[in-house]
Short mmCIF file of C-alpha atoms in Angstrom, two decimals:
data_model
loop_
_atom_site.label_atom_id
_atom_site.label_comp_id
_atom_site.label_asym_id
_atom_site.label_seq_id
_atom_site.Cartn_x
_atom_site.Cartn_y
_atom_site.Cartn_z
CA UNK A 29 -4.55 8.16 14.54
CA UNK A 30 -5.74 4.76 13.59
CA UNK A 31 -6.40 3.18 10.02
CA UNK A 32 -8.13 0.19 8.72
CA UNK A 33 -8.56 -1.67 5.39
CA UNK A 34 -12.12 -2.19 4.61
CA UNK A 35 -13.80 -4.16 1.76
CA UNK A 36 -17.27 -2.84 1.21
CA UNK A 37 -19.86 -5.65 0.52
CA UNK A 38 -21.50 -5.82 -2.84
CA UNK A 39 -24.98 -4.37 -2.94
CA UNK A 40 -27.82 -6.18 -4.78
CA UNK A 41 -29.00 -4.55 -7.94
CA UNK A 42 -32.39 -6.03 -7.79
CA UNK A 43 -35.25 -3.52 -7.98
CA UNK A 44 -38.40 -5.80 -8.02
CA UNK A 45 -39.76 -8.29 -5.54
CA UNK A 46 -40.18 -11.10 -7.80
CA UNK A 47 -40.66 -14.76 -6.61
CA UNK A 48 -37.61 -16.04 -8.42
CA UNK A 49 -34.32 -15.98 -6.47
CA UNK A 50 -31.68 -13.18 -7.26
CA UNK A 51 -29.14 -13.98 -9.85
CA UNK A 52 -25.83 -15.26 -8.50
CA UNK A 53 -22.97 -13.19 -9.01
CA UNK A 54 -19.63 -14.34 -10.15
CA UNK A 55 -16.36 -12.99 -8.75
CA UNK A 56 -15.62 -11.25 -12.23
CA UNK A 57 -19.07 -9.58 -12.28
CA UNK A 58 -18.67 -7.83 -8.88
CA UNK A 59 -16.21 -4.84 -8.91
CA UNK A 60 -14.00 -5.09 -5.85
CA UNK A 61 -13.03 -1.86 -4.03
CA UNK A 62 -10.78 -1.57 -1.05
CA UNK A 63 -10.90 1.59 1.01
CA UNK A 64 -8.49 2.76 3.60
CA UNK A 65 -10.19 4.90 6.29
CA UNK A 66 -8.25 6.99 8.78
CA UNK A 67 -9.61 7.69 12.02
CA UNK A 68 -8.58 10.14 14.72
CA UNK A 69 -9.58 10.21 18.35
CA UNK A 70 -11.07 13.70 19.34
CA UNK A 71 -12.74 15.21 22.32
CA UNK A 72 -10.64 13.93 25.14
CA UNK A 73 -10.68 10.28 23.47
CA UNK A 74 -14.41 10.03 23.53
CA UNK A 75 -14.94 10.32 19.83
CA UNK A 76 -13.64 8.52 16.90
CA UNK A 77 -13.90 10.58 13.65
CA UNK A 78 -13.03 9.56 10.05
CA UNK A 79 -10.69 12.12 8.87
CA UNK A 80 -9.47 10.67 5.55
CA UNK A 81 -10.17 7.96 3.19
CA UNK A 82 -8.47 6.45 0.06
CA UNK A 83 -9.66 4.03 -2.46
CA UNK A 84 -6.85 3.75 -4.89
CA UNK A 85 -5.62 5.38 -7.85
CA UNK A 86 -7.51 6.53 -10.97
CA UNK A 87 -5.59 3.89 -12.84
CA UNK A 88 -7.39 1.10 -10.88
CA UNK A 89 -4.79 0.22 -8.24
CA UNK A 90 -6.37 -1.08 -4.94
CA UNK A 91 -4.74 -0.64 -1.49
CA UNK A 92 -3.52 -3.92 0.04
CA UNK A 93 -1.13 -2.97 2.75
CA UNK A 94 -0.15 -0.06 4.89
CA UNK A 95 2.28 1.09 7.61
CA UNK A 96 2.71 3.99 9.86
CA UNK A 97 5.95 5.97 9.58
CA UNK A 98 7.52 8.84 11.64
CA UNK A 99 5.87 8.17 15.08
CA UNK A 100 2.42 7.62 13.37
CA UNK A 101 2.51 11.01 11.68
CA UNK A 102 2.23 9.49 8.18
CA UNK A 103 0.35 6.36 6.79
CA UNK A 104 1.99 4.75 3.84
CA UNK A 105 -0.40 2.95 1.67
CA UNK A 106 0.49 0.37 -0.91
CA UNK A 107 -1.86 -0.10 -3.79
CA UNK A 108 -1.67 -2.62 -6.79
CA UNK A 109 -3.52 -3.67 -9.93
CA UNK A 110 -2.83 -6.42 -12.53
CA UNK A 111 -0.48 -4.20 -14.41
CA UNK A 112 1.08 -1.55 -11.87
CA UNK A 113 1.48 -0.50 -8.37
CA UNK A 114 1.68 2.72 -6.45
CA UNK A 115 2.72 4.12 -3.19
CA UNK A 116 1.07 7.14 -1.41
CA UNK A 117 1.65 8.93 1.67
CA UNK A 118 -1.35 9.98 3.89
CA UNK A 119 -1.11 12.59 6.43
CA UNK A 120 -4.01 12.20 8.96
CA UNK A 121 -5.42 15.80 9.11
CA UNK A 122 -3.72 17.17 5.99
CA UNK A 123 -0.75 18.45 8.19
CA UNK A 124 -0.68 21.58 6.40
CA UNK A 125 1.07 20.36 3.09
CA UNK A 126 -0.20 21.24 -0.20
CA UNK A 127 0.32 17.70 -1.83
CA UNK A 128 0.99 14.36 -0.23
CA UNK A 129 3.86 12.37 -1.78
CA UNK A 130 3.04 9.55 -4.08
CA UNK A 131 5.03 7.24 -6.47
CA UNK A 132 5.24 6.92 -9.20
CA UNK A 133 4.75 10.59 -9.88
CA UNK A 134 2.30 11.91 -12.51
CA UNK A 135 3.25 10.97 -16.01
CA UNK A 136 5.27 8.21 -14.92
CA UNK A 137 4.37 4.45 -14.50
CA UNK A 138 5.42 1.54 -12.36
CA UNK A 139 7.66 -1.02 -14.12
CA UNK A 140 4.94 -3.77 -13.66
CA UNK A 141 2.52 -5.35 -11.16
CA UNK A 142 3.63 -4.70 -7.78
CA UNK A 143 4.32 -8.07 -5.98
CA UNK A 144 4.95 -6.77 -2.55
CA UNK A 145 6.17 -3.58 -0.60
CA UNK A 146 6.95 -2.60 2.83
CA UNK A 147 8.59 0.22 4.71
CA UNK A 148 10.63 0.85 7.82
CA UNK A 149 9.57 3.01 10.66
CA UNK A 150 11.96 5.58 9.49
CA UNK A 151 10.47 5.84 6.05
CA UNK A 152 12.60 3.65 3.85
CA UNK A 153 10.12 2.06 1.22
CA UNK A 154 10.99 -1.04 -0.75
CA UNK A 155 8.68 -2.55 -3.46
CA UNK A 156 9.18 -5.36 -5.84
CA UNK A 157 7.58 -5.63 -9.32
CA UNK A 158 7.14 -8.41 -11.98
CA UNK A 159 8.40 -7.20 -15.17
CA UNK A 160 7.20 -10.24 -17.26
CA UNK A 161 10.04 -12.76 -17.24
CA UNK A 162 12.07 -10.70 -14.45
CA UNK A 163 11.76 -8.29 -11.71
CA UNK A 164 12.81 -4.91 -10.34
CA UNK A 165 13.14 -3.72 -6.92
CA UNK A 166 12.73 0.04 -6.00
CA UNK A 167 13.89 1.78 -3.00
CA UNK A 168 12.10 5.05 -2.04
CA UNK A 169 12.79 7.80 0.57
CA UNK A 170 10.44 9.08 3.27
CA UNK A 171 9.11 11.57 0.71
CA UNK A 172 8.58 8.74 -1.79
CA UNK A 173 11.49 10.00 -3.92
CA UNK A 174 13.35 7.22 -5.87
CA UNK A 175 16.54 6.19 -4.35
CA UNK A 176 17.57 3.40 -6.14
CA UNK A 177 16.33 0.63 -8.48
CA UNK A 178 17.83 -2.78 -9.59
CA UNK A 179 17.04 -5.72 -11.48
CA UNK A 180 16.21 -9.00 -9.74
CA UNK A 181 17.58 -12.40 -10.53
CA UNK A 182 13.99 -13.71 -11.49
CA UNK A 183 10.34 -13.04 -11.14
CA UNK A 184 9.61 -12.16 -7.61
CA UNK A 185 7.08 -13.98 -5.65
CA UNK A 186 7.27 -12.25 -2.19
CA UNK A 187 9.42 -9.75 -0.18
CA UNK A 188 10.09 -8.65 3.33
CA UNK A 189 11.76 -5.65 4.61
CA UNK A 190 13.57 -5.79 8.16
CA UNK A 191 14.48 -2.69 9.82
CA UNK A 192 17.41 -2.58 12.45
CA UNK A 193 16.67 -2.14 16.17
CA UNK A 194 17.24 1.35 17.35
CA UNK A 195 18.82 0.01 20.64
CA UNK A 196 22.58 0.53 20.95
CA UNK A 197 25.05 2.31 18.91
CA UNK A 198 25.81 -0.37 16.37
CA UNK A 199 22.47 -0.58 14.59
CA UNK A 200 23.10 -1.57 10.80
CA UNK A 201 20.93 -0.94 7.87
CA UNK A 202 17.76 -2.54 6.84
CA UNK A 203 17.60 -5.86 5.23
CA UNK A 204 15.45 -6.62 1.99
CA UNK A 205 14.60 -10.39 1.37
CA UNK A 206 13.12 -11.45 -1.99
CA UNK A 207 11.73 -14.92 -2.93
CA UNK A 208 11.33 -16.01 -6.48
CA UNK A 209 8.79 -17.94 -8.33
CA UNK A 210 11.33 -20.45 -9.64
CA UNK A 211 12.74 -20.90 -6.08
CA UNK A 212 15.50 -19.15 -4.28
CA UNK A 213 15.83 -16.23 -2.18
CA UNK A 214 18.05 -13.25 -2.52
CA UNK A 215 19.04 -10.89 0.50
CA UNK A 216 20.44 -7.22 0.38
CA UNK A 217 21.75 -5.16 3.28
CA UNK A 218 20.50 -1.63 2.67
#
């Protein structure tokens, strides 16, 4: 399977052909929607078929990043809005499961706007949130179950998650790196 992030272009709403030029749209007046489209190659690799799509949560989160997990069997999609963030697992052809995992689960909310998120090929998910004067890091498992959360030393600006190499017997855990708005970096070995 393959996936892409696509930003549909705004459509003009003019209905009459008048001589005056169309009104200029401001960034605030055009709703921006990002769509993840999941494709699958079929018919002996001759046909590319869209099998799934996702445009964000009903709360207004928009996808901003994605990553394959488990030998390309699950696509982890990270979405955010100005007040929240979410993580959703998309299985290309449904995979015979009743409900795809998502975080936060129904009835819960994220600790604040999602600043960044990433996952390892094995399915460890890390996300950092701005809590208004501070920050929180969340660690989720392969089924997007909460494994741990911890307060950050300040407001996060960016994060990265580095997975160990699988070569050799001495592979250690993943490393989470968070940088802060006021400067500085903090590193955790997970």
